[in-house]
CSV table of C-alpha atoms and ligand atoms in Angstrom, one decimal:
chain,number,residue,atom,x,y,z
A,271,MET,CA,11.6,11.9,1.7
A,272,ALA,CA,13.7,12.1,-1.5
A,273,LEU,CA,13.2,9.7,-4.3
A,274,PRO,CA,14.7,10.1,-7.8
A,275,ASP,CA,11.5,11.5,-9.3
A,276,VAL,CA,9.8,13.1,-6.3
A,277,THR,CA,10.6,14.8,-3.0
A,278,VAL,CA,7.9,15.1,-0.4
A,279,ASP,CA,7.7,16.6,3.1
A,280,LEU,CA,5.7,14.5,5.4
A,281,THR,CA,4.2,15.3,8.8
A,282,THR,CA,4.2,12.4,11.2
A,283,ASP,CA,3.3,11.9,14.9
A,284,ARG,CA,3.8,9.3,17.7
A,285,GLY,CA,1.3,6.5,17.6
A,286,VAL,CA,1.5,5.9,13.8
A,287,PHE,CA,3.7,3.4,12.0
A,288,SER,CA,7.3,4.5,11.5
A,289,HIS,CA,6.7,8.0,12.7
A,290,ASP,CA,10.5,8.7,13.0
A,291,GLY,CA,11.1,8.3,9.2
A,292,VAL,CA,9.9,6.5,6.2
A,293,ASP,CA,10.1,2.8,6.8
A,294,THR,CA,12.8,0.9,4.9
A,295,GLY,CA,10.3,-1.5,3.3
A,296,THR,CA,8.0,1.4,2.2
A,297,LYS,CA,11.0,3.1,0.6
A,298,LEU,CA,12.0,-0.1,-1.2
A,299,LEU,CA,8.4,-0.3,-2.6
A,300,LEU,CA,8.5,3.4,-3.7
A,301,LEU,CA,11.9,2.9,-5.4
A,302,GLU,CA,11.3,-0.4,-7.1
A,303,ALA,CA,7.5,-0.8,-7.9
A,304,PRO,CA,6.6,-0.5,-11.5
A,305,PRO,CA,4.7,2.7,-12.4
A,306,PRO,CA,1.1,2.8,-11.1
A,307,SER,CA,-1.9,2.9,-13.4
A,308,SER,CA,-2.2,6.4,-14.8
A,309,SER,CA,-6.0,6.5,-14.6
A,310,GLY,CA,-8.9,4.9,-12.7
A,311,ASP,CA,-8.8,4.1,-9.0
A,312,VAL,CA,-5.6,3.1,-7.1
A,313,LEU,CA,-5.3,2.1,-3.5
A,314,ASP,CA,-2.8,2.6,-0.7
A,315,LEU,CA,-4.0,-0.1,1.7
A,316,GLY,CA,-3.0,0.8,5.3
A,317,CYS,CA,-1.9,4.3,4.4
A,318,GLY,CA,-0.4,5.4,7.7
A,319,TYR,CA,0.6,9.0,7.4
A,320,GLY,CA,0.5,8.7,3.7
A,321,ALA,CA,4.1,8.2,2.4
A,322,ILE,CA,2.9,5.8,-0.3
A,323,THR,CA,-0.3,7.9,-1.0
A,324,VAL,CA,1.5,11.1,-1.9
A,325,VAL,CA,3.9,9.3,-4.2
A,326,LEU,CA,1.1,7.5,-5.9
A,327,ALA,CA,-0.8,10.7,-6.3
A,328,ARG,CA,2.3,12.5,-7.7
A,329,ARG,CA,3.2,9.7,-10.1
A,330,ALA,CA,-0.4,9.1,-11.3
A,331,PRO,CA,-2.1,12.6,-11.3
A,332,GLY,CA,-4.8,11.3,-13.6
A,333,ALA,CA,-5.9,8.5,-11.2
A,334,THR,CA,-7.9,8.7,-8.0
A,335,VAL,CA,-5.8,7.6,-5.0
A,336,TRP,CA,-7.7,6.0,-2.1
A,337,ALA,CA,-5.8,6.2,1.1
A,338,VAL,CA,-7.3,3.7,3.6
A,339,ASP,CA,-6.5,3.1,7.2
A,340,VAL,CA,-8.3,2.0,10.4
A,341,ASN,CA,-6.2,4.4,12.5
A,342,GLU,CA,-7.9,7.8,12.7
A,343,ARG,CA,-4.7,9.7,13.6
A,344,ALA,CA,-3.0,8.1,10.6
A,345,ARG,CA,-5.9,9.2,8.3
A,346,ALA,CA,-5.7,12.8,9.7
A,347,LEU,CA,-1.9,12.9,9.0
A,348,ALA,CA,-2.4,11.4,5.5
A,349,ALA,CA,-5.0,14.0,4.8
A,350,GLU,CA,-2.7,16.7,5.9
A,351,ASN,CA,0.2,15.4,3.9
A,352,ALA,CA,-2.0,15.1,0.8
A,353,ALA,CA,-3.8,18.4,1.3
A,354,SER,CA,-2.3,19.9,-1.9
A,355,LEU,CA,-3.2,16.8,-4.0
A,356,GLU,CA,-6.7,17.0,-5.5
A,357,ASN,CA,-6.7,13.3,-6.6
A,358,VAL,CA,-6.5,11.8,-3.1
A,359,ARG,CA,-9.4,10.5,-1.0
A,360,VAL,CA,-8.5,9.5,2.6
A,361,CYS,CA,-11.0,7.1,4.1
A,362,ALA,CA,-11.8,4.6,6.7
A,363,PRO,CA,-12.1,1.1,5.1
A,364,ASP,CA,-15.9,1.1,5.1
A,365,GLU,CA,-16.1,4.5,3.5
A,366,VAL,CA,-14.8,3.3,0.1
A,367,PRO,CA,-17.9,2.8,-2.1
A,368,ASP,CA,-18.5,-0.9,-2.8
A,369,ASP,CA,-18.4,-0.5,-6.6
A,370,VAL,CA,-14.8,1.0,-6.7
A,371,ARG,CA,-12.3,-1.4,-8.3
A,372,PHE,CA,-8.5,-0.8,-8.2
A,373,SER,CA,-6.1,-0.9,-11.1
A,374,THR,CA,-3.2,-0.6,-8.8
A,375,ILE,CA,-2.8,-1.4,-5.1
A,376,TRP,CA,0.3,-0.6,-3.2
A,377,SER,CA,0.7,-1.6,0.4
A,378,ASN,CA,3.1,-2.1,3.2
A,379,PRO,CA,0.5,-4.3,4.9
A,380,PRO,CA,-0.1,-4.6,8.7
A,381,ILE,CA,1.6,-8.0,9.1
A,382,ARG,CA,1.5,-7.7,12.9
A,383,ILE,CA,-2.3,-7.9,13.1
A,384,GLY,CA,-1.9,-11.7,12.8
A,385,LYS,CA,-2.2,-14.2,10.0
A,386,ALA,CA,-6.0,-14.7,10.0
A,387,ALA,CA,-6.7,-10.9,10.1
A,388,LEU,CA,-4.1,-10.2,7.4
A,389,HIS,CA,-5.5,-12.9,5.2
A,390,ASP,CA,-9.1,-11.5,5.6
A,391,LEU,CA,-7.7,-8.0,4.9
A,392,LEU,CA,-5.9,-9.0,1.7
A,393,ALA,CA,-8.7,-11.2,0.5
A,394,ARG,CA,-11.1,-8.2,0.9
A,395,TRP,CA,-9.0,-5.7,-1.0
A,396,LEU,CA,-7.1,-7.8,-3.5
A,397,GLY,CA,-10.5,-9.2,-4.5
A,398,ARG,CA,-11.3,-5.6,-5.7
A,399,LEU,CA,-8.5,-5.5,-8.3
A,400,THR,CA,-9.6,-4.9,-11.9
A,401,PRO,CA,-9.1,-7.9,-14.1
A,402,ASP,CA,-5.8,-6.5,-15.5
A,403,GLY,CA,-4.8,-4.7,-12.3
A,404,SER,CA,-1.9,-5.5,-10.0
A,405,ALA,CA,-0.9,-5.1,-6.4
A,406,VAL,CA,2.6,-4.6,-5.0
A,407,LEU,CA,3.1,-5.6,-1.4
A,408,VAL,CA,6.3,-5.2,0.6
A,409,VAL,CA,6.7,-7.7,3.4
A,410,GLN,CA,9.7,-8.6,5.6
A,411,LYS,CA,11.1,-12.0,4.9
A,412,HIS,CA,11.3,-12.9,8.6
A,413,LEU,CA,7.7,-11.9,9.1
A,414,GLY,CA,6.5,-14.5,6.6
A,415,SER,CA,6.7,-13.0,3.1
A,416,ASP,CA,7.2,-16.4,1.5
A,417,SER,CA,4.3,-18.1,3.3
A,418,LEU,CA,2.1,-15.2,2.4
A,419,ALA,CA,3.1,-15.6,-1.2
A,420,THR,CA,2.2,-19.3,-1.0
A,421,TRP,CA,-1.2,-18.4,0.6
A,422,LEU,CA,-1.9,-15.9,-2.1
A,423,GLY,CA,-1.2,-18.5,-4.8
A,424,GLY,CA,-3.6,-20.8,-3.1
A,425,GLU,CA,-6.3,-18.1,-3.2
A,426,GLY,CA,-6.0,-18.0,-7.0
A,427,PHE,CA,-3.7,-15.0,-7.4
A,428,THR,CA,-0.5,-15.0,-9.5
A,429,VAL,CA,2.4,-13.9,-7.4
A,430,GLU,CA,5.8,-12.7,-8.7
A,431,ARG,CA,8.7,-11.8,-6.5
A,432,LEU,CA,9.9,-8.5,-8.0
A,433,ARG,CA,12.8,-7.8,-5.6
A,434,SER,CA,14.4,-9.3,-2.5
A,435,ARG,CA,16.5,-6.7,-0.7
A,436,LEU,CA,17.4,-5.5,2.8
A,437,GLY,CA,15.4,-8.4,4.3
A,438,TYR,CA,12.2,-7.4,2.4
A,439,ARG,CA,10.4,-9.1,-0.4
A,440,LEU,CA,8.5,-7.0,-3.0
A,441,LEU,CA,5.6,-9.1,-4.3
A,442,GLU,CA,3.5,-8.4,-7.3
A,443,VAL,CA,0.0,-9.9,-7.1
A,444,ARG,CA,-2.4,-10.3,-10.0
A,445,CYS,CA,-5.7,-12.0,-10.6
A,446,ALA,CA,-5.0,-15.4,-12.2
A,447,PRO,CA,-5.9,-15.3,-15.9
B,35,LIG,C1,3.0,-1.3,8.1
B,35,LIG,S1,1.9,0.1,8.4
B,35,LIG,C2,2.2,0.9,6.8
B,35,LIG,C3,1.8,2.4,6.9
B,35,LIG,C4,2.2,3.2,5.7
B,35,LIG,N1,1.6,2.7,4.5
B,35,LIG,C5,3.7,3.3,5.5
B,35,LIG,O1,4.2,2.7,4.6
B,35,LIG,O2,4.4,4.0,6.3
B,35,LIG,C6,0.3,-0.7,8.1
B,35,LIG,C7,-0.9,0.2,8.3
B,35,LIG,O3,-2.1,-0.6,8.2
B,35,LIG,C8,-3.0,0.0,9.1
B,35,LIG,N2,-4.1,-1.1,9.3
B,35,LIG,C9,-4.1,-2.0,10.2
B,35,LIG,N3,-5.2,-2.8,10.1
B,35,LIG,C10,-5.9,-2.3,9.0
B,35,LIG,C11,-7.1,-2.6,8.4
B,35,LIG,N4,-7.9,-3.6,8.8
B,35,LIG,N5,-7.5,-1.9,7.3
B,35,LIG,C12,-6.8,-0.8,6.9
B,35,LIG,N6,-5.6,-0.5,7.4
B,35,LIG,C13,-5.2,-1.2,8.5
B,35,LIG,C14,-2.3,0.4,10.3
B,35,LIG,O4,-3.0,1.3,11.1
B,35,LIG,C15,-1.0,0.9,9.7
B,35,LIG,O5,-1.1,2.3,9.5
């Protein structure tokens, strides 16, 4: 994958999301998201084979990047793709220590798990943002990006639509002041 600031080689495999090439929404996030926090802990929620993880780790070498996924094969591929990056921790969700708080979260979240499960997932992890931290989520418009933004607002987060392109919305989510 070639971005203006970083080029990465990624190993993928059948059975993981977008194994035939980096997803269009993921690429939009990587092209358009504001720079991640340069220190502290940052999270790739639902890391898949690690496309977001490796870019976060390269752009924020002073931060610890947590790559979290429920899919064991995805975690194995993410670990392989991040093998040369010392600031990456690849984990199952329950392996992240409870006291870790994230200054940046980037995610192409698993919309297809259903609304209730998605809401539980986002409440769990967005609730672990630091007070001045922010999350960037990429969500397809036809898969409910606008209703998700409305729900997040109702949960007490501030949501800004950073970009709308190629059928995707890029949402920046912060804890309300
Ligand atoms: C849309 S894919 C994005 C994958 C990768 N970040 C990318 O951009 O190519 C969402 C990922 O979330 C993972 N996932 C699903 N449920 C999850 C959960 N409860 N906790 C963490 N990850 C989950 C899936 O296994 C999948 O890899």
